[in-house]
Coordinates of C-alpha atoms and ligand atoms in Angstrom, one line a residue:
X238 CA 0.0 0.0 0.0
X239 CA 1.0 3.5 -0.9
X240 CA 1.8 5.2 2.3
X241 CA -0.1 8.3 0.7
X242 CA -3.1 6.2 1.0
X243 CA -3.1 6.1 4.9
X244 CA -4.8 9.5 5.6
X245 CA -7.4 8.9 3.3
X246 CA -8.2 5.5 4.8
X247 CA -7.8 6.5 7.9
X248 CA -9.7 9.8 7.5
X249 CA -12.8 7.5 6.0
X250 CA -12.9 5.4 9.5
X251 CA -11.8 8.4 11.6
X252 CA -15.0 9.8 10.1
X253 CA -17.0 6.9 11.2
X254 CA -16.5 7.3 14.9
X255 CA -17.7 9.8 17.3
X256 CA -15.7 12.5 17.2
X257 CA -13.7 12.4 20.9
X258 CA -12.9 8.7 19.8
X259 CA -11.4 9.8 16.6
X260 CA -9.8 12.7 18.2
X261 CA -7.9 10.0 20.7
X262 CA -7.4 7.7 17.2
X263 CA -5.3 10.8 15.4
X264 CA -3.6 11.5 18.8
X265 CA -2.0 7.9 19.1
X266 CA -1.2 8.0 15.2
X267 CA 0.3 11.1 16.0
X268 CA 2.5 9.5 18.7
X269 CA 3.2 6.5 17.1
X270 CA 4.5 8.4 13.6
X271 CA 2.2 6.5 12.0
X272 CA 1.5 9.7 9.3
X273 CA 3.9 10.2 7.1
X274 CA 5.5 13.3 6.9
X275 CA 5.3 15.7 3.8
X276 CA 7.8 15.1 1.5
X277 CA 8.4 18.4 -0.2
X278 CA 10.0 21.6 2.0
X279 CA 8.5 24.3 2.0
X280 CA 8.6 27.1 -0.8
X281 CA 11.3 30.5 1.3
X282 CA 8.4 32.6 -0.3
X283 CA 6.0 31.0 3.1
X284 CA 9.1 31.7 5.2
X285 CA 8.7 34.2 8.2
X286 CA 9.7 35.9 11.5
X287 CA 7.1 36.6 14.3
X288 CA 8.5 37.0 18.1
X289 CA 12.3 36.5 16.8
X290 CA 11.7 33.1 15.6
X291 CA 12.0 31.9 12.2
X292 CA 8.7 30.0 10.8
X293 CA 9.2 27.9 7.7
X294 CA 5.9 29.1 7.2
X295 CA 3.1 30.8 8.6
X296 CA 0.3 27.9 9.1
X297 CA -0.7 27.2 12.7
X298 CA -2.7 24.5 14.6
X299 CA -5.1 26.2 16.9
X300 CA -5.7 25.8 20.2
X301 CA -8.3 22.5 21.4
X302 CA -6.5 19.7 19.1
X303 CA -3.5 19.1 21.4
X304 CA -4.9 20.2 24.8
X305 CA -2.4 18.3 26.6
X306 CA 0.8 18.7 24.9
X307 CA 1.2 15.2 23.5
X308 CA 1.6 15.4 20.0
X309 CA 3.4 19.0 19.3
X310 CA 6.4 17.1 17.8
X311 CA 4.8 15.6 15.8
X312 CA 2.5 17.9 14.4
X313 CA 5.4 20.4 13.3
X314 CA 6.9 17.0 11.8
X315 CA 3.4 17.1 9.9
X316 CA 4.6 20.3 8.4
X317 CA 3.1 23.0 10.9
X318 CA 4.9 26.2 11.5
X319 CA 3.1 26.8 14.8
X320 CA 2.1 24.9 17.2
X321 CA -0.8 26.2 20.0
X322 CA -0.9 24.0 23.3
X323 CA -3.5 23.9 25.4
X324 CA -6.0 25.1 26.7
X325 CA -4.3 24.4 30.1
X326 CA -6.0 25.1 33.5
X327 CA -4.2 24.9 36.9
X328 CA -6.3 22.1 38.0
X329 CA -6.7 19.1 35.9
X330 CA -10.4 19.0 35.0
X331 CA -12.7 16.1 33.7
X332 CA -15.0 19.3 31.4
X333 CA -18.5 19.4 30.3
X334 CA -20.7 15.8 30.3
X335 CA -20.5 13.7 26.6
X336 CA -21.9 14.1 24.0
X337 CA -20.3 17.5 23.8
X338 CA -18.4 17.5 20.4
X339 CA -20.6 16.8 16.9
X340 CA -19.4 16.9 13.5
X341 CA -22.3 18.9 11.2
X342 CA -20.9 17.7 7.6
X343 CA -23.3 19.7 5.6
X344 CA -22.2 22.9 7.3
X345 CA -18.6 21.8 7.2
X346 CA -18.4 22.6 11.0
X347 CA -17.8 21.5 14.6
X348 CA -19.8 22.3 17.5
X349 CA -18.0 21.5 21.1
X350 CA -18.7 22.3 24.2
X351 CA -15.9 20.5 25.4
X352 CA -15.2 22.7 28.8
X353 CA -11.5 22.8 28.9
X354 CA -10.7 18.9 29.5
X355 CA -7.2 19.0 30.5
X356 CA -4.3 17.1 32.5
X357 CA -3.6 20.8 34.7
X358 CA -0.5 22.9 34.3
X359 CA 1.8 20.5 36.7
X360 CA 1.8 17.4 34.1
X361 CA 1.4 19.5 30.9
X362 CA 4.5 21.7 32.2
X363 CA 6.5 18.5 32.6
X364 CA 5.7 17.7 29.2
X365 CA 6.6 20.5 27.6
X366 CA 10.1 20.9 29.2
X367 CA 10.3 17.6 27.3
X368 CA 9.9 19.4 23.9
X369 CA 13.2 18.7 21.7
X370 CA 11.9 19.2 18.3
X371 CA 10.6 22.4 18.1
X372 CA 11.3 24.0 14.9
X373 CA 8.4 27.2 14.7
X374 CA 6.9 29.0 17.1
X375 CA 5.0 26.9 20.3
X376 CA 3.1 28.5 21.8
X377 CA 0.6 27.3 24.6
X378 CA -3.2 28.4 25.4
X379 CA -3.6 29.4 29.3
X380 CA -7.4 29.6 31.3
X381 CA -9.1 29.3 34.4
X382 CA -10.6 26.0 36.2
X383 CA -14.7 26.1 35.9
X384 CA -16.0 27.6 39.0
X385 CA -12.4 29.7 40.0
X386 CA -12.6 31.4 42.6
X387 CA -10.2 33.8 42.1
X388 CA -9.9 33.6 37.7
X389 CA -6.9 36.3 37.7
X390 CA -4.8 34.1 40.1
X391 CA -5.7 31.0 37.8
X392 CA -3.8 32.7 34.5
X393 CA -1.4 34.0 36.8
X394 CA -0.5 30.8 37.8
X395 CA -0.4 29.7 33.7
X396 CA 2.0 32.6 33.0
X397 CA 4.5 31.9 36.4
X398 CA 4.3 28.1 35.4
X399 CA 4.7 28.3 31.0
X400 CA 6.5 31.4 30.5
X401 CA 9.9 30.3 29.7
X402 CA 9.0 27.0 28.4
X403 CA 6.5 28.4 25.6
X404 CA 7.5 30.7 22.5
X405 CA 3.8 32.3 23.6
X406 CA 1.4 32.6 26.1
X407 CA -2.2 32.7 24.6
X408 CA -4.4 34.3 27.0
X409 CA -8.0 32.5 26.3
X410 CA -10.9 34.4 27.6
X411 CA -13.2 34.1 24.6
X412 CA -14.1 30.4 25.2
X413 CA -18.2 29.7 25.4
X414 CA -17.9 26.7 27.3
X415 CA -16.5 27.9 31.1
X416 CA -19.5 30.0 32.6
X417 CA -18.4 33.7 33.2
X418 CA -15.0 33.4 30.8
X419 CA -16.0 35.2 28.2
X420 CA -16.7 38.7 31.1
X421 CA -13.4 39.2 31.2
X422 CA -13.3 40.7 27.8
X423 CA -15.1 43.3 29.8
X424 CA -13.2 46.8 29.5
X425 CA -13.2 47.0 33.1
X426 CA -12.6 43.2 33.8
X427 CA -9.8 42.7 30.8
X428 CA -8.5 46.2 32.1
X429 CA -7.6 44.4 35.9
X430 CA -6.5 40.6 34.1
X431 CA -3.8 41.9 31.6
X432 CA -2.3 44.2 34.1
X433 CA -1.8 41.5 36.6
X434 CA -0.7 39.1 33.4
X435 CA 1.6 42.1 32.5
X436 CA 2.7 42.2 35.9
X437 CA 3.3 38.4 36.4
X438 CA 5.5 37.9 33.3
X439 CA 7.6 40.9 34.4
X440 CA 8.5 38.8 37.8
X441 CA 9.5 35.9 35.3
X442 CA 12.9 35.3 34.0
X443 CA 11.4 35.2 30.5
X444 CA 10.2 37.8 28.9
X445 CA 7.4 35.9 27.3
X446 CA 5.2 37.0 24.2
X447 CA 1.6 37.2 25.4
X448 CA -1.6 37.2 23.3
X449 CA -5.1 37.9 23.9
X450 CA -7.0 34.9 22.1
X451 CA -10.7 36.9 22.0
X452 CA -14.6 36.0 21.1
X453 CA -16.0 36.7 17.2
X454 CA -19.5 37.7 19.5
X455 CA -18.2 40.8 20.6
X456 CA -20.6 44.1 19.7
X457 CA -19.0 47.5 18.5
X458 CA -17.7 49.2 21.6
X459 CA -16.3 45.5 23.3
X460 CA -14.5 45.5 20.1
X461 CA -13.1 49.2 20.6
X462 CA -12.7 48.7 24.3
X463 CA -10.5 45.1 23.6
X464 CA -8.3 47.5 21.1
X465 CA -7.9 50.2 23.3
X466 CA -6.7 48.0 26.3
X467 CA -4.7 45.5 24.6
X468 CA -2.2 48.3 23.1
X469 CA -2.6 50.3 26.8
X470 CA -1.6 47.2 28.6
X471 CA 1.0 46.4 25.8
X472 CA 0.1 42.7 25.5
X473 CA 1.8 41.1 21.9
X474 CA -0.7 40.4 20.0
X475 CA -4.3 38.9 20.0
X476 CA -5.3 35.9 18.1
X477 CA -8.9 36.4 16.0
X478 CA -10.9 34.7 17.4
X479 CA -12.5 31.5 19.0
X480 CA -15.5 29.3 18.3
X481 CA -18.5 31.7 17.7
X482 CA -22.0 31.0 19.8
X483 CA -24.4 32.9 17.1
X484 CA -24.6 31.7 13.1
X485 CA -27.0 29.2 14.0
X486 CA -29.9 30.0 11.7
X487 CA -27.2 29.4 8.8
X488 CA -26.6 25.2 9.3
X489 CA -28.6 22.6 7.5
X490 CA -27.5 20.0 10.1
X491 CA -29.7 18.1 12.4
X492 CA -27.5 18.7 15.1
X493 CA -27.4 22.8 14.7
X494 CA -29.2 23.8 18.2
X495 CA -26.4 22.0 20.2
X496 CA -24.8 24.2 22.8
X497 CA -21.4 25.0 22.8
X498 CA -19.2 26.8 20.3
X499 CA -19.1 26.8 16.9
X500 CA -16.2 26.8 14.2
X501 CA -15.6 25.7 10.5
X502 CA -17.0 27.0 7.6
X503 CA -19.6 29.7 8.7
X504 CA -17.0 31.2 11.1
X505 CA -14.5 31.7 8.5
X506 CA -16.3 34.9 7.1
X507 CA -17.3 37.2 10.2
X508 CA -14.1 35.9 12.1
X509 CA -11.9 37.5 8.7
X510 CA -14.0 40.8 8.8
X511 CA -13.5 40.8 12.9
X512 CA -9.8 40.6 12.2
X513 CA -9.6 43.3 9.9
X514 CA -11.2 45.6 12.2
X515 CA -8.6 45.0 15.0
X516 CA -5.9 45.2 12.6
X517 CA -6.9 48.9 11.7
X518 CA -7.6 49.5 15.0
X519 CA -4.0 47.9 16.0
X520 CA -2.6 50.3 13.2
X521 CA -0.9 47.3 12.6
X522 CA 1.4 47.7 16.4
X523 CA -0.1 44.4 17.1
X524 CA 0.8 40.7 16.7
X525 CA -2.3 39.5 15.3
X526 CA -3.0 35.6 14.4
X527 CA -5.9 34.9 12.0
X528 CA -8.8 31.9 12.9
X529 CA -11.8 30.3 11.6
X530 CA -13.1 28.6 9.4
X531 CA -10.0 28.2 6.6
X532 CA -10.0 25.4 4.5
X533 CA -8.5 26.9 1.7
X534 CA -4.9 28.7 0.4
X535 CA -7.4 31.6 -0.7
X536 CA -8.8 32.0 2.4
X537 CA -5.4 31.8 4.4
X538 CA -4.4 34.4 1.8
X539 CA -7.4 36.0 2.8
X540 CA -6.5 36.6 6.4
X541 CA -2.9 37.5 6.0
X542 CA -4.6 40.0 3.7
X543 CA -6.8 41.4 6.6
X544 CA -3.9 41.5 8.9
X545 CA -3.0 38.1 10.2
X546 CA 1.1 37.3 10.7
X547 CA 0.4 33.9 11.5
X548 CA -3.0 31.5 10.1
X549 CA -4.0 28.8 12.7
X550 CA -7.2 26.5 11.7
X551 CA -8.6 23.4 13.4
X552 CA -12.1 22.2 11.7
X553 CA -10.9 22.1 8.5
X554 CA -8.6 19.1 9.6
X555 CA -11.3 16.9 10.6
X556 CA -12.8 17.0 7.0
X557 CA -9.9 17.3 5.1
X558 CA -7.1 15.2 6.8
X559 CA -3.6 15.9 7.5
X560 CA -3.0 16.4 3.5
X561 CA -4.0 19.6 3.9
X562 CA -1.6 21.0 5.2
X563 CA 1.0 20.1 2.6
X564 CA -1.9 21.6 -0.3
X565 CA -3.1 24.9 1.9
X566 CA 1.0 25.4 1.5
X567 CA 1.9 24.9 -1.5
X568 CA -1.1 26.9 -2.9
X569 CA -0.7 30.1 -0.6
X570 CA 3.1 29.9 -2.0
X571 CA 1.7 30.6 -5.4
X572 CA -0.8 32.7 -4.6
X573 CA 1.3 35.5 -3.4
X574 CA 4.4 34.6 -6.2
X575 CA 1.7 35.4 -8.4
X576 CA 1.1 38.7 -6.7
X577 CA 4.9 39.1 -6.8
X578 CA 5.7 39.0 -3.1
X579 CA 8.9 37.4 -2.3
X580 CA 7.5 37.1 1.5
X581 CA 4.6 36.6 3.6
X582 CA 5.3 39.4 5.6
X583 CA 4.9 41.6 2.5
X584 CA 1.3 40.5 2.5
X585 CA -0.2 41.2 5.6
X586 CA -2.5 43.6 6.6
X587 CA -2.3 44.8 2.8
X588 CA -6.2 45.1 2.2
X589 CA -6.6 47.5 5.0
X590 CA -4.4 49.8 4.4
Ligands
FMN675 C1 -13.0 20.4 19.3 C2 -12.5 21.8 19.5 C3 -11.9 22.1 20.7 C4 -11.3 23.4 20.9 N1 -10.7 23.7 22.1 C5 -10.1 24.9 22.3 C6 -9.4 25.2 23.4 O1 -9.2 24.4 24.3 N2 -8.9 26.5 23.6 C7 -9.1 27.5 22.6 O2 -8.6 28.6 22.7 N3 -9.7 27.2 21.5 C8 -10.3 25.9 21.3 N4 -10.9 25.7 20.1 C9 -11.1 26.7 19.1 C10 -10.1 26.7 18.0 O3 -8.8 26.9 18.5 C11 -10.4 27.8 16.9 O4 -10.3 29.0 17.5 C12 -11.8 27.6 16.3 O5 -12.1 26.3 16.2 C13 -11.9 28.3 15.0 O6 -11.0 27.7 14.0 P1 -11.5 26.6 13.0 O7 -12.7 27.1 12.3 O8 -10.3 26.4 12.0 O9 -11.7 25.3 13.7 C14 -11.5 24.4 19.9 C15 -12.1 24.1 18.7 C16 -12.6 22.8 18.5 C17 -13.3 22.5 17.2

């Protein structure tokens, strides 16, 4: 048998499962190299710089797909230039009760509400000291334990723990599925938690990159209020944006009215045109990394163009396999030769200006 073939095959029975089982499938595949990896390198026109590091290229895998930092090896051997950890909680936690992830094919989406399931900052910190190969940017995904007492202390403890041992800290307060998380996008409330995030780093050795991953359901003035606080505060960048809670009346699938958060196809439009309104009103002084819904070279194109440095994507993986990756690259590499860049960088934030 080809070795080619074993994506497909296995992407046919993956698709057979329930989705936490074939999550745990392309987890063990993952750790037993089962997948092989691309063969071509990538084209220098995808290579790029974000935080001083040097990216062979500017595809991510977002947060929620290694929430335990077991496979990030192996997904930058799958040809990722970023890697996002996580999300991590001080506690371990069990998260919501199954069934809480569903697959809606029509709509090409997910809906989770998975809860932050995770093994706690102790054991994933110990894992990621552990990290050899590591050749992009890793970053890991920080929040607080459901029903936290004191949240603030909760990403405090994610920065004193990761910072250091992570390229990035993602700061996630834009997740549907904790009760309460997605208040601290509050001006007042986000105001308080990135000056004591600020604050924490500063007592670390490392001087840390921190991004603010936020919400696509945020009305005008949260959106204004999130700009205005994130360049205050001076955080590095903020990552556009999480699984969305609204778009229902869109999806043709049965399984539309299940709670939780939703991602795929029907983010990928209002999550580009949220990004391109915090790029203009970053003026460009912020790191921003685009998500939701991309599928497609022209639609990772398509957020580089509205501002993103860096294009992380998740749904798209379940449909399409780890082939993806290796096509989404090689097609964004001609994209922009055929606009005559000779780098990504020269590409981004270029239809807002
Ligand atoms: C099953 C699942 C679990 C997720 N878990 C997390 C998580 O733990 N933390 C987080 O910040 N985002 C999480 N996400 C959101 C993704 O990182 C991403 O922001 C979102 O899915 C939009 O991208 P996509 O349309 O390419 O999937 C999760 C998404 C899915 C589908």
């Amino acid at each position: 048998m080809e070795l080619g073939s074993i994506p497909k095959i296995g992407l046919k029975f993956l698709g057979l499962l329930d989705p936490e089982r074939a999550h745990r499938f392309a987890l063990r595949a993952l750790q037993s190299d089962l997948l092989p990896p691309p063969q071509e390198p990538d084209d220098p026109v995808l290579h790029t710089q974000i935080f001083g590091r040097d990216l062979a290229n500017p595809i991510g895998m977002a947060a929620g797909f290694d929430k335990n930092a077991e496979v990030a090896e192996a997904l930058f051997r799958q040809g990722f230039g970023l890697v996002e950890v996580g999300t991590v909680t001080p506690k371990p936690q069990a998260g919501n009760p199954k069934p809480r992830v569903f697959r809606l094919t029509e709509d090409e989406a997910v809906i989770n509400s998975l809860g932050f399931n995770n093994d706690g900052l102790d054991v994933i910190a110990r894992r990621f000291s552990a990290f050899v190969y590591r050749p992009g940017l890793l970053g890991a995904n920080i929040g607080a334990n459901r029903g936290a007492e004191d949240a603030i202390a909760d990403y405090v403890a994610g920065i004193d723990r990761l910072a250091g041992l992570a390229d990035y800290l993602a700061i996630n307060v834009s997740s549907p599925n904790t009760p309460g998380l997605r208040e601290w996008q509050e001006r007042a409330n986000l105001d308080s938690l990135l000056g004591s995030a600020i604050e924490a780093r500063a007592k670390t050795a490392a001087s840390t990159p921190l991004l603010l991953k936020i919400s696509p359901d945020l009305d005008r003035s949260h959106i204004e209020a999130i700009a205005e606080v994130a360049l205050r505060r001076r955080v590095d960048g903020l990552i556009v944006c999480n699984t969305t809670i609204g778009h229902r009346q869109e999806l043709l699938s049965t399984d539309r009215g299940r709670p939780g958060g939703l991602s795929g196809k029907p983010l990928f439009a209002p999550a580009t045109a949220l990004l391109a309104e915090f790029y203009r009103l970053t003026k460009g002084r912020l790191v921003l990394f685009g998500v939701g819904g991309v599928k497609s070279a022209e639609q990772a194109y398509a957020k580089i163009r509205a501002g993103a440095s860096a294009v992380q994507l998740y749904t798209a993986l379940i449909f399409e396999g780890p082939d993806l990756i290796a096509r989404l690259k090689r097609d964004l590499a001609c994209l922009l030769e055929a606009d005559g860049l000779t780098s990504v960088n020269d590409a981004v934030g270029v239809d807002c200006l």
